[in-house]
mmCIF file of C-alpha atoms and ligand atoms in Angstrom:
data_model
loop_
_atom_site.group_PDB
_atom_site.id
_atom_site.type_symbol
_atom_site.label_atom_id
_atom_site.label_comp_id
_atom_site.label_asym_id
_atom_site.label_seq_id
_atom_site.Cartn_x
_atom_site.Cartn_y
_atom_site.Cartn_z
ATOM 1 C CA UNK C 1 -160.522 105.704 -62.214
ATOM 2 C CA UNK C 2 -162.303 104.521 -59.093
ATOM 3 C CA UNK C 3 -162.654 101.110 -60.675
ATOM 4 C CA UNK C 4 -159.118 100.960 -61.320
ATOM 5 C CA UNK C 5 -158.036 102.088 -57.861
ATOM 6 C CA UNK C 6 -159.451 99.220 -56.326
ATOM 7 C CA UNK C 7 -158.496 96.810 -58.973
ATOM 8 C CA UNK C 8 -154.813 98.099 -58.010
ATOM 9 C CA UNK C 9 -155.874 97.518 -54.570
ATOM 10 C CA UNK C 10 -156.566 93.617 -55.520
ATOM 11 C CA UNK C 11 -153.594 93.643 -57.518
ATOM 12 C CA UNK C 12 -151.274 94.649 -54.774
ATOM 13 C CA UNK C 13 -153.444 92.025 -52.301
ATOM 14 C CA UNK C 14 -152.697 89.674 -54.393
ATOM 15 C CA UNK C 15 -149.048 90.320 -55.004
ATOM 16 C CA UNK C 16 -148.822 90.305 -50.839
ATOM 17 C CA UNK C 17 -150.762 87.423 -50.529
ATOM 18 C CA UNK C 18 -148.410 85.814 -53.510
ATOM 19 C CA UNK C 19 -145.589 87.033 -51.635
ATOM 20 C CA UNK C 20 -146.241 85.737 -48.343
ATOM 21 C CA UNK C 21 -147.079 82.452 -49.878
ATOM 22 C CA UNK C 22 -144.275 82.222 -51.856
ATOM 23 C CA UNK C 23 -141.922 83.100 -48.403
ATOM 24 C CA UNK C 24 -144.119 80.516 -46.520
ATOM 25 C CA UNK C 25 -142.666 77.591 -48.820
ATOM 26 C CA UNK C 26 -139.307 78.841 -48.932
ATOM 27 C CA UNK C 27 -139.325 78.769 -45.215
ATOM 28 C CA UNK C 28 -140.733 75.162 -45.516
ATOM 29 C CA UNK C 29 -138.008 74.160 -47.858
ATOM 30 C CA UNK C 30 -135.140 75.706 -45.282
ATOM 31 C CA UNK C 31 -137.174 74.252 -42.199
ATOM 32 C CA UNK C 32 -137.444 70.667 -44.134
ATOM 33 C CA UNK C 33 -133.664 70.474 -44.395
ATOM 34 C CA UNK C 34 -133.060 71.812 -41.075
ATOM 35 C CA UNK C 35 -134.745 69.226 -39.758
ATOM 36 C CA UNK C 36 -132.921 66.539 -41.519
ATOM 37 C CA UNK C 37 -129.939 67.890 -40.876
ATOM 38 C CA UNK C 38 -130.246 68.431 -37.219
ATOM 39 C CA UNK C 39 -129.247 71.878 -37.620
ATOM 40 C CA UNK C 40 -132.377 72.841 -35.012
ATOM 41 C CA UNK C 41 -130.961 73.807 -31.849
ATOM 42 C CA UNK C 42 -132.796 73.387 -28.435
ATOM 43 C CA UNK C 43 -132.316 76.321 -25.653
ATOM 44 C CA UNK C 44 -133.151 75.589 -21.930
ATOM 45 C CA UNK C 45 -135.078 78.015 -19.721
ATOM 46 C CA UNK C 46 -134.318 77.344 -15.707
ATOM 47 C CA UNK C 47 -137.931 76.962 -13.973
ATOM 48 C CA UNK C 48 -137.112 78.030 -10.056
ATOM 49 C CA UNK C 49 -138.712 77.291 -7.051
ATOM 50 C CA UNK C 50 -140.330 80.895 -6.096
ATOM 51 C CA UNK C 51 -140.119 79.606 -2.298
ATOM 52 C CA UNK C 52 -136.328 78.832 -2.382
ATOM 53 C CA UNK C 53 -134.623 80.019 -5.373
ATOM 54 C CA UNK C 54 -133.804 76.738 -6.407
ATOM 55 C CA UNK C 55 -133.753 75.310 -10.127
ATOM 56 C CA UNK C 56 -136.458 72.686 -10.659
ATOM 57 C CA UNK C 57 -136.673 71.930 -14.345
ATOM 58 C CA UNK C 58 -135.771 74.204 -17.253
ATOM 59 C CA UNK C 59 -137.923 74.274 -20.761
ATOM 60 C CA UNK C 60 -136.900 73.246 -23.393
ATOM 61 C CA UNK C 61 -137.697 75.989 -26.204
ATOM 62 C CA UNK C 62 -136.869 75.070 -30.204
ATOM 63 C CA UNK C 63 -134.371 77.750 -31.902
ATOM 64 C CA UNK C 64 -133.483 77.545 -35.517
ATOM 65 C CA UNK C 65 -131.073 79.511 -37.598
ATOM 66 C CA UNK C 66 -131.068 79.233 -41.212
ATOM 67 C CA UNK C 67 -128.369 79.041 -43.674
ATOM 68 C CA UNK C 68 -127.812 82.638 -43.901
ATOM 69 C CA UNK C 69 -127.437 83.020 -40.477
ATOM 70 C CA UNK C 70 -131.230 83.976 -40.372
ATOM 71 C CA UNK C 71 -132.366 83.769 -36.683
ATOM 72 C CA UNK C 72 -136.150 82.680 -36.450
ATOM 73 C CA UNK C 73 -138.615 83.185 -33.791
ATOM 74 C CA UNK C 74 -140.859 79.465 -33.063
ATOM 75 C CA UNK C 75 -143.505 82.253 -33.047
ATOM 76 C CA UNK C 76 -142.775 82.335 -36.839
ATOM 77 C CA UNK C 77 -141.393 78.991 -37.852
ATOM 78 C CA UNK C 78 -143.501 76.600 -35.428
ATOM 79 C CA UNK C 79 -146.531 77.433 -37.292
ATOM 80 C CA UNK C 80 -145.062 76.677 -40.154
ATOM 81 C CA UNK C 81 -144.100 73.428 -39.349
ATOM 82 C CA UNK C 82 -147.846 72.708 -37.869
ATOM 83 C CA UNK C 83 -149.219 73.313 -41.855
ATOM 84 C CA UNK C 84 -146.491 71.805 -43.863
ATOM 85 C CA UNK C 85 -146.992 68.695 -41.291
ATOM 86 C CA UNK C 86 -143.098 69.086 -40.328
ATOM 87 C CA UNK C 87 -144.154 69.600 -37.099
ATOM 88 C CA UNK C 88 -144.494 65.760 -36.202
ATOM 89 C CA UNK C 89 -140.614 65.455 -36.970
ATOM 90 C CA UNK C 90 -139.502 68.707 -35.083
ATOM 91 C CA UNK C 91 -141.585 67.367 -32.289
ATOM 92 C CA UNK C 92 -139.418 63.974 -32.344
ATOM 93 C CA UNK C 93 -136.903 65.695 -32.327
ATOM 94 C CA UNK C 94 -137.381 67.945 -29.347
ATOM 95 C CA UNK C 95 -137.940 64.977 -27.437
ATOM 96 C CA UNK C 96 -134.942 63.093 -28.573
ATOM 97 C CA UNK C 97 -132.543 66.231 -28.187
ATOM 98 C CA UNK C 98 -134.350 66.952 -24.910
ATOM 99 C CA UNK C 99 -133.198 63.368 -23.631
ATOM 100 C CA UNK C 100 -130.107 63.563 -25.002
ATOM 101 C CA UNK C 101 -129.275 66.207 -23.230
ATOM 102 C CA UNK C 102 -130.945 65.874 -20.137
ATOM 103 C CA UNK C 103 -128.624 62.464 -19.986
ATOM 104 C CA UNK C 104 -125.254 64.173 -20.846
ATOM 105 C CA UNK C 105 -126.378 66.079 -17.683
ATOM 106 C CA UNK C 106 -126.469 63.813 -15.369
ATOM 107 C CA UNK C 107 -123.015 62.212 -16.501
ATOM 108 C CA UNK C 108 -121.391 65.661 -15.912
ATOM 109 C CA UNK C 109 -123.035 66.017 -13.045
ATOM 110 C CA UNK C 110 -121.900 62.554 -12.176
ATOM 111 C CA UNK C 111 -125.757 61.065 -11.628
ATOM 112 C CA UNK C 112 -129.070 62.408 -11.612
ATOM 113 C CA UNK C 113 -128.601 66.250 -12.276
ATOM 114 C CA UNK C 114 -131.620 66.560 -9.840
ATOM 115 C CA UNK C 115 -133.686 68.669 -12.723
ATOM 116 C CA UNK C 116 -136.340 67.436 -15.134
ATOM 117 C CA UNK C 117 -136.971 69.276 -18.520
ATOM 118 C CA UNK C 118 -140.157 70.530 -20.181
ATOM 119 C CA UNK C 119 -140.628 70.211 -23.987
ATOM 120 C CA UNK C 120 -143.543 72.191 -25.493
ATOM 121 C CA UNK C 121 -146.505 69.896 -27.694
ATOM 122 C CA UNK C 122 -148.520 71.552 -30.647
ATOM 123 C CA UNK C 123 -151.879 70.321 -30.643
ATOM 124 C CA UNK C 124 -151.104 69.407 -34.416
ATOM 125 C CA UNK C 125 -148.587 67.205 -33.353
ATOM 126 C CA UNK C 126 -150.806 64.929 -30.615
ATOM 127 C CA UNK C 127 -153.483 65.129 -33.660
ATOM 128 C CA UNK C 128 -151.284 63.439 -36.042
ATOM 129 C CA UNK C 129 -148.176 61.473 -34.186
ATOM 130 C CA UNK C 130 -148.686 58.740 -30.947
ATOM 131 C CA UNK C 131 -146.481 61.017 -28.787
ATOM 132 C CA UNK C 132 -146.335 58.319 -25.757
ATOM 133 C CA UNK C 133 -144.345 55.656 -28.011
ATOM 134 C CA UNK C 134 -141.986 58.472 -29.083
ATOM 135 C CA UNK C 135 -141.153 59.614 -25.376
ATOM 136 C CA UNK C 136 -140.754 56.078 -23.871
ATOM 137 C CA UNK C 137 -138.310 55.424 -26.975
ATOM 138 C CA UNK C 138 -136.060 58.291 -26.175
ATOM 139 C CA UNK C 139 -136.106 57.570 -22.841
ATOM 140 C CA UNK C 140 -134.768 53.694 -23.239
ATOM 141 C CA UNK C 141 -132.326 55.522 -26.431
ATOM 142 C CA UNK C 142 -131.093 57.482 -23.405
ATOM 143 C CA UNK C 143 -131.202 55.612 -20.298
ATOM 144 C CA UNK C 144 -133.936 58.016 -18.487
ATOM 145 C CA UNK C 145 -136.897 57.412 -16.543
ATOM 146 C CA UNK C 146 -140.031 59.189 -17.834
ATOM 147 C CA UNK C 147 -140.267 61.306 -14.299
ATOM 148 C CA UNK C 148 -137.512 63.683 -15.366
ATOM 149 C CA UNK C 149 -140.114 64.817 -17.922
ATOM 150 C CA UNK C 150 -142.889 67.220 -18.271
ATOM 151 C CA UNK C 151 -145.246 67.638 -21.087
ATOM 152 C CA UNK C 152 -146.359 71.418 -21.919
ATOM 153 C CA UNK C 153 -149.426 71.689 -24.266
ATOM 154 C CA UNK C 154 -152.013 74.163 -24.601
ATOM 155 C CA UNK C 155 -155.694 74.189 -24.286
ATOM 156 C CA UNK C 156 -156.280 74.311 -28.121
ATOM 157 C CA UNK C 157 -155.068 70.765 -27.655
ATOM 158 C CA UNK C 158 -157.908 69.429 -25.729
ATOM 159 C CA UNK C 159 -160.737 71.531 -27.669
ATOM 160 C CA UNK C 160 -159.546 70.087 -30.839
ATOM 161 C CA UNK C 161 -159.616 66.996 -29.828
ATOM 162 C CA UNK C 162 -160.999 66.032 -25.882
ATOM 163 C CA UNK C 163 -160.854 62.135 -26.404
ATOM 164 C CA UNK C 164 -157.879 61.807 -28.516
ATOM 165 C CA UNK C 165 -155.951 63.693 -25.890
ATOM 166 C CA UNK C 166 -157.460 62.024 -23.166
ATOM 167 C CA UNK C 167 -155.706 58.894 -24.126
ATOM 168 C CA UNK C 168 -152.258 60.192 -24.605
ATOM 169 C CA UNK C 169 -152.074 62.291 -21.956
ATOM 170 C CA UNK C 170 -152.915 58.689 -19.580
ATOM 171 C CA UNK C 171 -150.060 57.140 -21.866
ATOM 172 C CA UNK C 172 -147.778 59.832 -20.841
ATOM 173 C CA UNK C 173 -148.754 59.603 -17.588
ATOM 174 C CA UNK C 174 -148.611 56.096 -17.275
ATOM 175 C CA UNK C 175 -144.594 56.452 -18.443
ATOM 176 C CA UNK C 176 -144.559 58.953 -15.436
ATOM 177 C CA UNK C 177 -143.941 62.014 -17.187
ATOM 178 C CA UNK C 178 -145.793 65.049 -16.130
ATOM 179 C CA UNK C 179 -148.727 67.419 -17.778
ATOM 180 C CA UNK C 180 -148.443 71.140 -17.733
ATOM 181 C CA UNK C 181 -151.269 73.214 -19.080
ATOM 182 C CA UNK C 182 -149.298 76.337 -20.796
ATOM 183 C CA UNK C 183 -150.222 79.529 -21.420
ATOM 184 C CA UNK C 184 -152.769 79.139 -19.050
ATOM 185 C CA UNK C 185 -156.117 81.935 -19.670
ATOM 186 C CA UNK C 186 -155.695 82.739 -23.305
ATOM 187 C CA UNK C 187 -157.175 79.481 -24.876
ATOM 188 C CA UNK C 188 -160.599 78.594 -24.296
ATOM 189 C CA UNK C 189 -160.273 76.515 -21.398
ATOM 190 C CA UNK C 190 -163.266 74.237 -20.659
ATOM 191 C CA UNK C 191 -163.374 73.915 -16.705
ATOM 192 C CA UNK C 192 -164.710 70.392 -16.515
ATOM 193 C CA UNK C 193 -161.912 69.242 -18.931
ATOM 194 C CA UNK C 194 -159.437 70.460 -16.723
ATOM 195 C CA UNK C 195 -160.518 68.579 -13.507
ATOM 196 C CA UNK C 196 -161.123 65.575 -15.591
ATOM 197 C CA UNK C 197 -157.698 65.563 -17.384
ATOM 198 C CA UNK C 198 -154.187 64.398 -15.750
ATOM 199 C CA UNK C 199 -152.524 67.764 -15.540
ATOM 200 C CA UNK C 200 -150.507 68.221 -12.880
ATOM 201 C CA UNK C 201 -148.804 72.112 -13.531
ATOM 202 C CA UNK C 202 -150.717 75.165 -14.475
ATOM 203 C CA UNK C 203 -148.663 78.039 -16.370
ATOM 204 C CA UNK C 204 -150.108 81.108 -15.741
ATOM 205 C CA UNK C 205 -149.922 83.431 -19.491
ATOM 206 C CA UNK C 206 -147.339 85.663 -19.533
ATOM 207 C CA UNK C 207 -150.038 88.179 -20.350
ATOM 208 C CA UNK C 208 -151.182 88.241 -16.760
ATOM 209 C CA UNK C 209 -148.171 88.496 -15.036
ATOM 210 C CA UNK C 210 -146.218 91.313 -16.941
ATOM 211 C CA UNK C 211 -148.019 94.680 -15.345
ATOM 212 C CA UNK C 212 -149.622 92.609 -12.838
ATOM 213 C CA UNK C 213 -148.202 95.283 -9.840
ATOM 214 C CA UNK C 214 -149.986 97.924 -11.628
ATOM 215 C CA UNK C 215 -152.966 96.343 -12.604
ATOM 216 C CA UNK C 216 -155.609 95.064 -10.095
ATOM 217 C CA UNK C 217 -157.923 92.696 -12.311
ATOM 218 C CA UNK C 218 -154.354 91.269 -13.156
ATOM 219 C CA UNK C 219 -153.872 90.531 -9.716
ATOM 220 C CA UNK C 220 -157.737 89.392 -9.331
ATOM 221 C CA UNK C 221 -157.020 86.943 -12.314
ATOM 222 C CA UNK C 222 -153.822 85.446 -11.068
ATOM 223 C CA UNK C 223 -155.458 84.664 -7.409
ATOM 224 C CA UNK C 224 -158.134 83.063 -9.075
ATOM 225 C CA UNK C 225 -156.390 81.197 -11.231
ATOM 226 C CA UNK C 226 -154.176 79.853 -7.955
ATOM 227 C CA UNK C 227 -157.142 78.702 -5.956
ATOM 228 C CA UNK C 228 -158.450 77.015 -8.896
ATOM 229 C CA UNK C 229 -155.102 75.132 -9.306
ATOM 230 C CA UNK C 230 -155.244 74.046 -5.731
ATOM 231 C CA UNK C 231 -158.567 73.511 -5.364
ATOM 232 C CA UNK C 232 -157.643 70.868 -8.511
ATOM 233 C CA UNK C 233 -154.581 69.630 -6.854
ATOM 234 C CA UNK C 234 -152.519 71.078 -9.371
ATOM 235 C CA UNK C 235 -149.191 72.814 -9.185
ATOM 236 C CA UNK C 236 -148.388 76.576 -10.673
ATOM 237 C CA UNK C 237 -146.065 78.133 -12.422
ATOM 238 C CA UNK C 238 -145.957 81.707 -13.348
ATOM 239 C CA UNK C 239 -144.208 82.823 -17.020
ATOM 240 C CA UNK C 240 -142.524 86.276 -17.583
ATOM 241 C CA UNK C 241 -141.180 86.923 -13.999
ATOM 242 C CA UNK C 242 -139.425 89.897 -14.960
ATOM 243 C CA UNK C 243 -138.826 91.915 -11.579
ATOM 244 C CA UNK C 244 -137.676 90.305 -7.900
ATOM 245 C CA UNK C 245 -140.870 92.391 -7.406
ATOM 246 C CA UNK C 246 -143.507 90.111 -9.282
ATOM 247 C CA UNK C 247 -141.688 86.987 -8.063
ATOM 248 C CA UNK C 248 -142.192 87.698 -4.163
ATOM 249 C CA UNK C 249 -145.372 89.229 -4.618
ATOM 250 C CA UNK C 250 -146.116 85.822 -7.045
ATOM 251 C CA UNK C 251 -144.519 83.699 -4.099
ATOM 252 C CA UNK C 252 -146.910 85.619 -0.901
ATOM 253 C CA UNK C 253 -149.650 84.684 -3.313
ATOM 254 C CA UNK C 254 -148.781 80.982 -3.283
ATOM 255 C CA UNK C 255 -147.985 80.233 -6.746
ATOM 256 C CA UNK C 256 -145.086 77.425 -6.635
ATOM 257 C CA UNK C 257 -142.781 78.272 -9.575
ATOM 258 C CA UNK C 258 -141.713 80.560 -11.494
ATOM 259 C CA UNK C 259 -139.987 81.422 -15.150
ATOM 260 C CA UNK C 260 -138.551 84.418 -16.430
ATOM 261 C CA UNK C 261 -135.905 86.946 -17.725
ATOM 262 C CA UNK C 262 -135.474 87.559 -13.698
ATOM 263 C CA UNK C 263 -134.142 84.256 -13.486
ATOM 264 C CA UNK C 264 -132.422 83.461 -16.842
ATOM 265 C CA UNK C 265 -132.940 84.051 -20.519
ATOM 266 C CA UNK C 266 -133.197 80.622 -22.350
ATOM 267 C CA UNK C 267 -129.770 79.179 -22.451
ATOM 268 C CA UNK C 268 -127.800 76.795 -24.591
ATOM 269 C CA UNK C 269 -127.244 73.724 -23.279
ATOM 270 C CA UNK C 270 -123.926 74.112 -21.887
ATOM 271 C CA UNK C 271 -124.750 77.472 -20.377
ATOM 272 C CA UNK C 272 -127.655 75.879 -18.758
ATOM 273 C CA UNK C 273 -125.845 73.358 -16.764
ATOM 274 C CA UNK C 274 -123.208 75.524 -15.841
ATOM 275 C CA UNK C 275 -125.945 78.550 -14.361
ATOM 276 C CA UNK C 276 -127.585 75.022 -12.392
ATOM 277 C CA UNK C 277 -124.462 73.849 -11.296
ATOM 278 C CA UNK C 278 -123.548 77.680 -10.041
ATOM 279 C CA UNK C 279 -126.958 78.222 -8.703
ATOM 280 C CA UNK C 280 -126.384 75.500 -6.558
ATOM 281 C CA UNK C 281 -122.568 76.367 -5.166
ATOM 282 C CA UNK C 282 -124.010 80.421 -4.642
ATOM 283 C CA UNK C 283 -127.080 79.055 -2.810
ATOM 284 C CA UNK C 284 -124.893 76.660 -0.912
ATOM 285 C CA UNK C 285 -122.188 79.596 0.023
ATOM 286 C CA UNK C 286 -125.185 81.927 0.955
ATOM 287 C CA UNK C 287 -127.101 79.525 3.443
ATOM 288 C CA UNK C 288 -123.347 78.551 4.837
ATOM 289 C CA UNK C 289 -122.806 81.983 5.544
ATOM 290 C CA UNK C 290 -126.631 82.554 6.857
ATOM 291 C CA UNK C 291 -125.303 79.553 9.622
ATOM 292 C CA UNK C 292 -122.805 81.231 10.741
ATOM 293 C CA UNK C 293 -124.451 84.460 11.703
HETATM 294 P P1 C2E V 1 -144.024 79.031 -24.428
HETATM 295 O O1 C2E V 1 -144.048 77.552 -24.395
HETATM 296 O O2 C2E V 1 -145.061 79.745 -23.661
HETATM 297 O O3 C2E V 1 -142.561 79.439 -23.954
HETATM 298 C C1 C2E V 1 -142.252 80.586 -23.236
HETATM 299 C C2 C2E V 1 -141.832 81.730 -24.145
HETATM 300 O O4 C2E V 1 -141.725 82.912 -23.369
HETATM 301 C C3 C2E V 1 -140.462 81.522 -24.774
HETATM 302 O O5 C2E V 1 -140.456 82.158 -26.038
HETATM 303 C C4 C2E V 1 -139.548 82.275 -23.809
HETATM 304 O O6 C2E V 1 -138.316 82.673 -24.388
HETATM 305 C C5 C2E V 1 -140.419 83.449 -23.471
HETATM 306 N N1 C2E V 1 -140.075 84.042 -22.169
HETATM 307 C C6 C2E V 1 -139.612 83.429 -21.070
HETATM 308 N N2 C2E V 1 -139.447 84.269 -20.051
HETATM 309 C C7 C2E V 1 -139.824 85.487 -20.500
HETATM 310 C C8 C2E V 1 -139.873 86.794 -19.905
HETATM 311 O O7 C2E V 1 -139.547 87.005 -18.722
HETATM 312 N N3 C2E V 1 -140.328 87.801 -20.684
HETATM 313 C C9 C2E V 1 -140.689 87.610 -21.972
HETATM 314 N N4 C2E V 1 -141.091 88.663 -22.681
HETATM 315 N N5 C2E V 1 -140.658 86.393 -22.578
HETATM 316 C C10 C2E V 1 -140.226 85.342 -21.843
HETATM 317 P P2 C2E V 1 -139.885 81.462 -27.362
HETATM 318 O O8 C2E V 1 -138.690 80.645 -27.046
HETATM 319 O O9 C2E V 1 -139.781 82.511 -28.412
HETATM 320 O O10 C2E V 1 -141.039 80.441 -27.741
HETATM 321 C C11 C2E V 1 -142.304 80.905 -28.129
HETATM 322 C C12 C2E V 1 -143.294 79.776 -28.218
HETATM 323 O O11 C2E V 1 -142.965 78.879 -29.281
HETATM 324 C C13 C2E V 1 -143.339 78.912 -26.965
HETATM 325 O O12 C2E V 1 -144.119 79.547 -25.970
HETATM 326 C C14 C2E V 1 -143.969 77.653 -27.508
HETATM 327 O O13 C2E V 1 -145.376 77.784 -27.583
HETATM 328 C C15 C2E V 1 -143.422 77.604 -28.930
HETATM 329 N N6 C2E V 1 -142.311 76.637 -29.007
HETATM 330 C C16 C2E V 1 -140.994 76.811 -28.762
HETATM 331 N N7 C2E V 1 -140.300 75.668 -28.946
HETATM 332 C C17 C2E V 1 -141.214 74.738 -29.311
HETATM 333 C C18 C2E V 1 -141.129 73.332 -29.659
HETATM 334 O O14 C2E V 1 -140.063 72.694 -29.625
HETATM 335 N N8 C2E V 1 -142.313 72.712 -30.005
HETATM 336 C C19 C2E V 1 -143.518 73.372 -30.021
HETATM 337 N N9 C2E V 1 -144.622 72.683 -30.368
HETATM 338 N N10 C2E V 1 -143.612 74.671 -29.695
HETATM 339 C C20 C2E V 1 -142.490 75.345 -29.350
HETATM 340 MG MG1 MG V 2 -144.141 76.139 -23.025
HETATM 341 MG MG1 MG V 3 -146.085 79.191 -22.102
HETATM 342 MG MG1 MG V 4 -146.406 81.553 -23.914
#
């Protein structure tokens, strides 16, 4: 009877693993026609200016809901897409939809919209597709200039492959887009790759920030992790600002940006532009009525 406990036990780890596999390619499937169908949404995430409030780029994060009306996490369908290779055309796409709506923007806002927008990079995507020629093309499809860009990728990017990204990341720079290095403190960051890269933008890990009030190596981290960015020249931006708490005490400790429920929850497009466009006629009421005090 033992022996045929843990054969059941194999049994029903191989059903699971069966299972799993079997909901990993029908997920594929879904995601494959998705993807040709456009039916991938993009939502926007306003970045703010922890000194003044203001709006200075919003991320673009990838949302996908499935024929059934299935809602799925990028946490679950992203890595999908990185084994099935699907990522390299959800990545076009991000960038394309990204443009595209960065340049309805600006002709509702009747010129440059005065924001630029992040879009997030795999590091199985910049292995397997020339990400440079892909941004400079939707930026002539869409009449933009590669400043109104940023570039978010992580650090497993540059450990998997240190010359390969070395050369894109000078392409994208050379179109003038910037580099962000996100979810900064969880990868395994080699130092001397970071000063000799082109990053310009630092995002400190969510992990550090949430609890940071309570938690003194949080804090420790998070100072160190500023002076390193300015000792490199680079800019920071905090992720999961969830209190006006954490962003002043995130501002008095000199980190430049920050993103966050606090803020806004990613948005839909529409939404987005409307909570800039009202950010802007709140902040302008508010320092009109500071003037006349
Ligand atoms: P990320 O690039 O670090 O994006 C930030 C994530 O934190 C987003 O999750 C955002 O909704 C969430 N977030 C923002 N503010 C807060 C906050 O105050 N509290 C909490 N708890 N969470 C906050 P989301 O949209 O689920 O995306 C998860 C990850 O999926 C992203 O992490 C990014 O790595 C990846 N991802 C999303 N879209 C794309 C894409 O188009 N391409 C690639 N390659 N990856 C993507
Ligand atoms: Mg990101
Ligand atoms: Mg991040
Ligand atoms: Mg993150």
């Amino acid at each position: 009877t033992k022996r045929a406990k843990s054969t059941g036990r194999v049994e029903a780890y191989q059903n699971s693993a069966f299972a799993l596999a079997r909901e990993q390619f029908a997920m594929e499937t879904s995601l494959r026609r998705a993807i040709e169908d456009r039916h991938l949404r993009l939502n926007y995430q306003p970045i703010c200016d922890l000194a003044t409030g203001a709006i200075t780029s919003f991320e673009a994060l990838s949302r996908w809901t499935d024929e059934q009306g299935q809602e799925f996490s990028p946490c679950d369908f992203i890595p999908v897409a990185e084994e099935s290779g699907l990522i390299v055309p959800l990545g076009r796409w991000a960038i394309d939809e990204a443009a595209r709506t960065l340049a309805g923007w600006d002709r509702l806002a009747g010129g440059n919209c005065g924001v630029q927008l992040a879009v997030n990079l795999s590091a199985i995507q910049l292995q397997r597709d020339a990400i440079a020629p892909v941004l400079q093309q939707a930026l002539s499809d869409h009449g933009l200039t590669g400043d109104r860009f940023t570039l978010e990728l992580t650090e497993s990017a540059i450990v998997s492959d240190p010359d390969g990204i070395t050369e894109t990341m000078h392409a994208l720079k050379a179109l003038g887009a910037r580099l962000a290095m996100d979810d900064f403190g969880t990868g395994y960051s080699n130092l001397a790759h970071l000063q000799k890269l082109p990053i310009d933008i630092l995002k400190i890990d969510r992990s550090f920030i949430t609890g940071m009030l309570a938690d003194r190596d949080k804090v420790a981290i998070v100072r160190a992790i500023l002076s390193l960015a300015q000792a490199l020249g680079m800019r920071t931006t905090a992720e999961g600002v969830e209190t006006v708490e954490l962003s002043q005490t995130l501002a008095a400790l000199g980190c430049n940006h920050g993103q966050g429920y606090i803020y806004a929850r990613p948005l839909e497009a529409d939404a987005a532009l409307a909570f800039l466009l009202h950010s802007r006629t709140s902040a302008a009421t508010t320092s009109a009525i500071a003037s006349t005090r």
